[in-house]
Coordinates of C-alpha atoms in Angstrom, one line a residue:
M1 CA -41.0 74.1 -76.6
R2 CA -41.6 77.2 -75.4
Q3 CA -39.0 80.1 -76.1
L4 CA -37.1 81.5 -73.3
S5 CA -34.8 84.4 -72.5
F6 CA -32.9 85.0 -69.5
T7 CA -31.1 88.3 -69.2
K8 CA -29.4 87.2 -65.2
S9 CA -27.6 84.1 -64.3
M10 CA -30.1 81.2 -63.7
F11 CA -29.8 78.7 -61.0
S12 CA -31.2 75.6 -60.0
E13 CA -34.2 75.3 -57.8
I14 CA -35.7 71.8 -56.6
I15 CA -39.5 72.0 -55.9
G16 CA -41.2 68.9 -56.4
L17 CA -40.1 65.4 -55.2
G18 CA -41.5 62.0 -56.2
H19 CA -41.1 58.4 -55.4
Y20 CA -42.4 54.9 -56.3
L21 CA -41.4 51.5 -55.0
P22 CA -43.2 48.4 -56.4
P23 CA -45.4 46.3 -54.1
R24 CA -43.8 43.0 -53.6
V25 CA -41.0 43.2 -51.0
L26 CA -38.2 40.8 -51.1
T27 CA -36.6 40.5 -47.3
N28 CA -33.0 39.3 -46.3
D29 CA -34.6 35.7 -45.0
D30 CA -36.9 35.9 -48.4
M31 CA -33.8 35.9 -50.5
A32 CA -32.1 33.3 -48.1
Q33 CA -35.2 30.6 -49.4
F34 CA -33.3 30.9 -52.9
V35 CA -29.5 31.6 -52.9
D36 CA -26.5 31.0 -50.0
T37 CA -26.8 34.2 -48.0
S38 CA -28.3 34.8 -44.8
D39 CA -30.2 38.4 -42.7
E40 CA -26.7 38.4 -41.1
W41 CA -24.4 37.7 -43.8
I42 CA -26.1 40.8 -46.1
T43 CA -26.6 43.3 -43.5
Q44 CA -23.2 43.0 -41.6
R45 CA -21.7 43.8 -45.7
T46 CA -24.6 46.0 -46.9
G47 CA -26.8 47.3 -43.7
I48 CA -29.6 46.3 -46.6
K49 CA -32.7 44.3 -44.8
K50 CA -35.0 44.3 -47.8
R51 CA -35.9 45.5 -51.1
H52 CA -38.7 45.6 -53.7
F53 CA -39.0 44.0 -57.4
A54 CA -41.7 44.8 -59.7
P55 CA -43.9 42.2 -61.1
P56 CA -43.8 41.2 -64.8
E57 CA -45.8 43.4 -66.6
M58 CA -44.3 47.0 -65.1
T59 CA -41.5 48.6 -66.7
S60 CA -39.3 51.4 -66.0
S61 CA -41.1 53.9 -67.7
D62 CA -44.1 52.5 -65.4
M63 CA -42.3 53.3 -62.5
A64 CA -41.4 56.8 -63.5
F65 CA -44.9 58.1 -64.3
E66 CA -45.8 57.0 -61.0
A67 CA -42.9 59.0 -59.2
A68 CA -43.2 61.8 -61.8
T69 CA -46.5 62.1 -61.0
M70 CA -46.0 62.7 -57.2
A71 CA -43.3 65.2 -58.2
L72 CA -45.1 67.2 -60.6
D73 CA -47.8 67.2 -57.6
H74 CA -45.4 68.5 -55.1
A75 CA -44.3 70.9 -57.3
N76 CA -47.9 72.7 -58.1
L77 CA -47.3 71.7 -61.8
K78 CA -48.6 70.6 -64.6
P79 CA -46.9 68.0 -67.3
Q80 CA -47.8 70.8 -70.2
D81 CA -45.3 72.9 -67.6
I82 CA -42.3 70.9 -68.7
D83 CA -39.7 71.8 -70.8
V84 CA -37.6 68.7 -70.8
I85 CA -37.6 65.1 -69.6
I86 CA -34.1 63.5 -68.9
L87 CA -34.7 60.0 -67.2
A88 CA -31.7 58.3 -65.9
T89 CA -32.0 54.8 -66.3
A90 CA -29.6 51.4 -67.2
T91 CA -32.5 49.2 -67.6
P92 CA -34.6 51.1 -70.3
D93 CA -37.6 50.0 -71.5
E94 CA -36.5 49.4 -75.1
T95 CA -33.5 49.9 -76.4
F96 CA -35.2 52.8 -78.7
P97 CA -37.1 55.0 -78.1
A98 CA -35.6 56.7 -75.3
T99 CA -37.6 55.7 -72.2
A100 CA -37.8 59.4 -71.5
T101 CA -40.2 59.7 -74.5
I102 CA -42.1 56.9 -73.4
L103 CA -42.4 58.8 -70.1
Q104 CA -43.4 61.9 -71.9
D105 CA -46.2 60.3 -73.6
K106 CA -47.5 58.4 -70.5
L107 CA -47.6 62.3 -68.8
Q108 CA -48.7 63.5 -72.1
A109 CA -45.9 66.6 -71.2
K110 CA -47.0 68.0 -74.9
N111 CA -44.7 70.8 -74.6
A112 CA -41.7 68.7 -73.3
Y113 CA -38.6 67.0 -75.3
G114 CA -37.2 63.7 -73.2
F115 CA -33.7 61.7 -73.5
D116 CA -32.1 59.1 -71.2
V117 CA -28.6 59.4 -69.3
S118 CA -26.9 55.9 -69.1
A119 CA -24.2 56.4 -66.3
V120 CA -25.6 53.2 -64.2
C121 CA -24.9 54.2 -60.3
S122 CA -24.1 57.8 -60.9
G123 CA -26.7 58.2 -63.2
F124 CA -29.1 60.6 -60.9
I125 CA -26.2 62.8 -60.0
V126 CA -25.3 63.3 -63.3
G127 CA -28.9 63.4 -65.0
F128 CA -29.4 66.6 -62.4
S129 CA -26.2 68.1 -63.5
V130 CA -27.3 68.1 -66.7
A131 CA -30.8 69.6 -66.0
D132 CA -28.7 72.1 -64.5
M133 CA -26.7 72.7 -67.7
H134 CA -29.8 72.8 -69.5
I135 CA -30.8 75.7 -66.8
R136 CA -28.1 77.8 -66.5
S137 CA -27.7 78.1 -70.3
G138 CA -31.8 79.6 -71.0
I139 CA -32.3 75.8 -72.8
G140 CA -35.3 75.1 -70.4
K141 CA -36.4 76.4 -67.0
N142 CA -38.7 73.3 -66.3
I143 CA -36.6 69.8 -65.8
L144 CA -38.3 66.7 -64.7
L145 CA -35.7 64.5 -63.5
V146 CA -36.5 60.7 -63.3
G147 CA -34.0 57.6 -62.4
A148 CA -35.9 54.6 -62.4
E149 CA -34.4 50.8 -62.7
T150 CA -35.9 47.4 -63.0
F151 CA -32.8 45.5 -61.7
S152 CA -34.4 42.7 -60.5
R153 CA -35.1 41.8 -64.8
I154 CA -31.2 41.5 -65.4
M155 CA -29.8 40.2 -62.3
D156 CA -28.0 36.5 -61.9
M157 CA -30.5 35.4 -58.9
S158 CA -28.3 32.9 -58.3
D159 CA -25.0 35.2 -57.5
R160 CA -25.5 36.1 -54.1
S161 CA -23.0 38.8 -54.4
T162 CA -25.0 40.9 -56.7
C163 CA -28.6 40.1 -56.3
V164 CA -29.3 41.1 -52.5
L165 CA -28.1 44.8 -53.5
F166 CA -30.4 45.7 -55.9
G167 CA -34.3 46.1 -56.3
D168 CA -36.7 48.0 -58.5
G169 CA -37.9 51.4 -58.0
A170 CA -37.6 54.9 -59.5
G171 CA -37.5 58.6 -57.8
A172 CA -38.1 62.1 -59.7
V173 CA -37.4 65.6 -58.9
H174 CA -38.1 69.0 -60.7
A175 CA -36.3 71.8 -60.9
I176 CA -36.6 75.1 -62.1
G177 CA -34.4 78.0 -63.1
D178 CA -34.9 81.6 -61.1
V179 CA -32.5 84.0 -60.5
A180 CA -31.4 83.9 -57.3
V181 CA -28.1 84.5 -54.8
P182 CA -25.8 82.0 -55.2
V183 CA -25.4 80.0 -51.9
A184 CA -22.0 79.5 -51.9
G185 CA -19.1 79.6 -54.3
G186 CA -15.7 77.8 -55.6
A187 CA -13.0 78.3 -57.3
F188 CA -14.6 77.6 -60.6
G189 CA -17.8 79.0 -59.9
G190 CA -19.6 76.0 -58.7
Q191 CA -22.6 76.0 -56.1
I192 CA -23.2 74.0 -53.5
L193 CA -26.7 72.3 -53.0
V194 CA -28.7 73.1 -49.8
V195 CA -31.6 71.4 -48.5
H196 CA -34.4 72.9 -47.1
L197 CA -37.0 70.1 -45.4
V198 CA -36.2 66.4 -43.9
G199 CA -38.2 64.7 -46.1
L200 CA -42.1 64.3 -47.9
A201 CA -43.7 63.3 -44.3
G202 CA -44.0 67.1 -43.6
D203 CA -44.6 70.3 -44.4
L204 CA -43.4 72.5 -47.0
D205 CA -41.3 75.5 -46.1
E206 CA -42.2 78.6 -48.2
G207 CA -39.9 79.0 -51.2
P208 CA -37.5 76.5 -53.3
I209 CA -36.5 73.1 -51.4
A210 CA -32.9 73.3 -52.5
H211 CA -30.8 75.9 -54.5
A212 CA -28.1 74.3 -57.0

């Protein structure tokens, strides 16, 4: 990994976003065909109308690769620019090696190292805090953070209290370290996250998408 030396306070900027959803869609009416539920029951309790399920041959790292590639393209970066890959998942491809290292190989991110974070629902937030600490400490400047899950592989599809809630997919952000003026501060020096765009559909403004 490249040697980095920072002399000023570094802050995290999100400069790339990516996502991937597998093509198979199950609506609430589809779910009602094999579990005791209905569109009305699910919608009233969760607001969910549909979910995406991965085909049997698709893994969490496959979806992570698609989301990561989009995030890198969005950031106008190449895989060799990545210093660290953090993959938040509760459904890894294998017990070991880490799914982040599988993603590293698929991306051919030869200058990066990677590791998984397993915090389930809060995994992406925990992963971003770890990415931010890497940047602030100077360990890495270009951090790829991906969240990817294939919950359809582990759910009990006969349990309507859980099977209607989860699906499969991946999201990714690319964060870089930059010397920046804090946008806000707290008693412990924490910074808020400021997002400067609505979504990926429109053109991006010049400059960073967000500060952390």
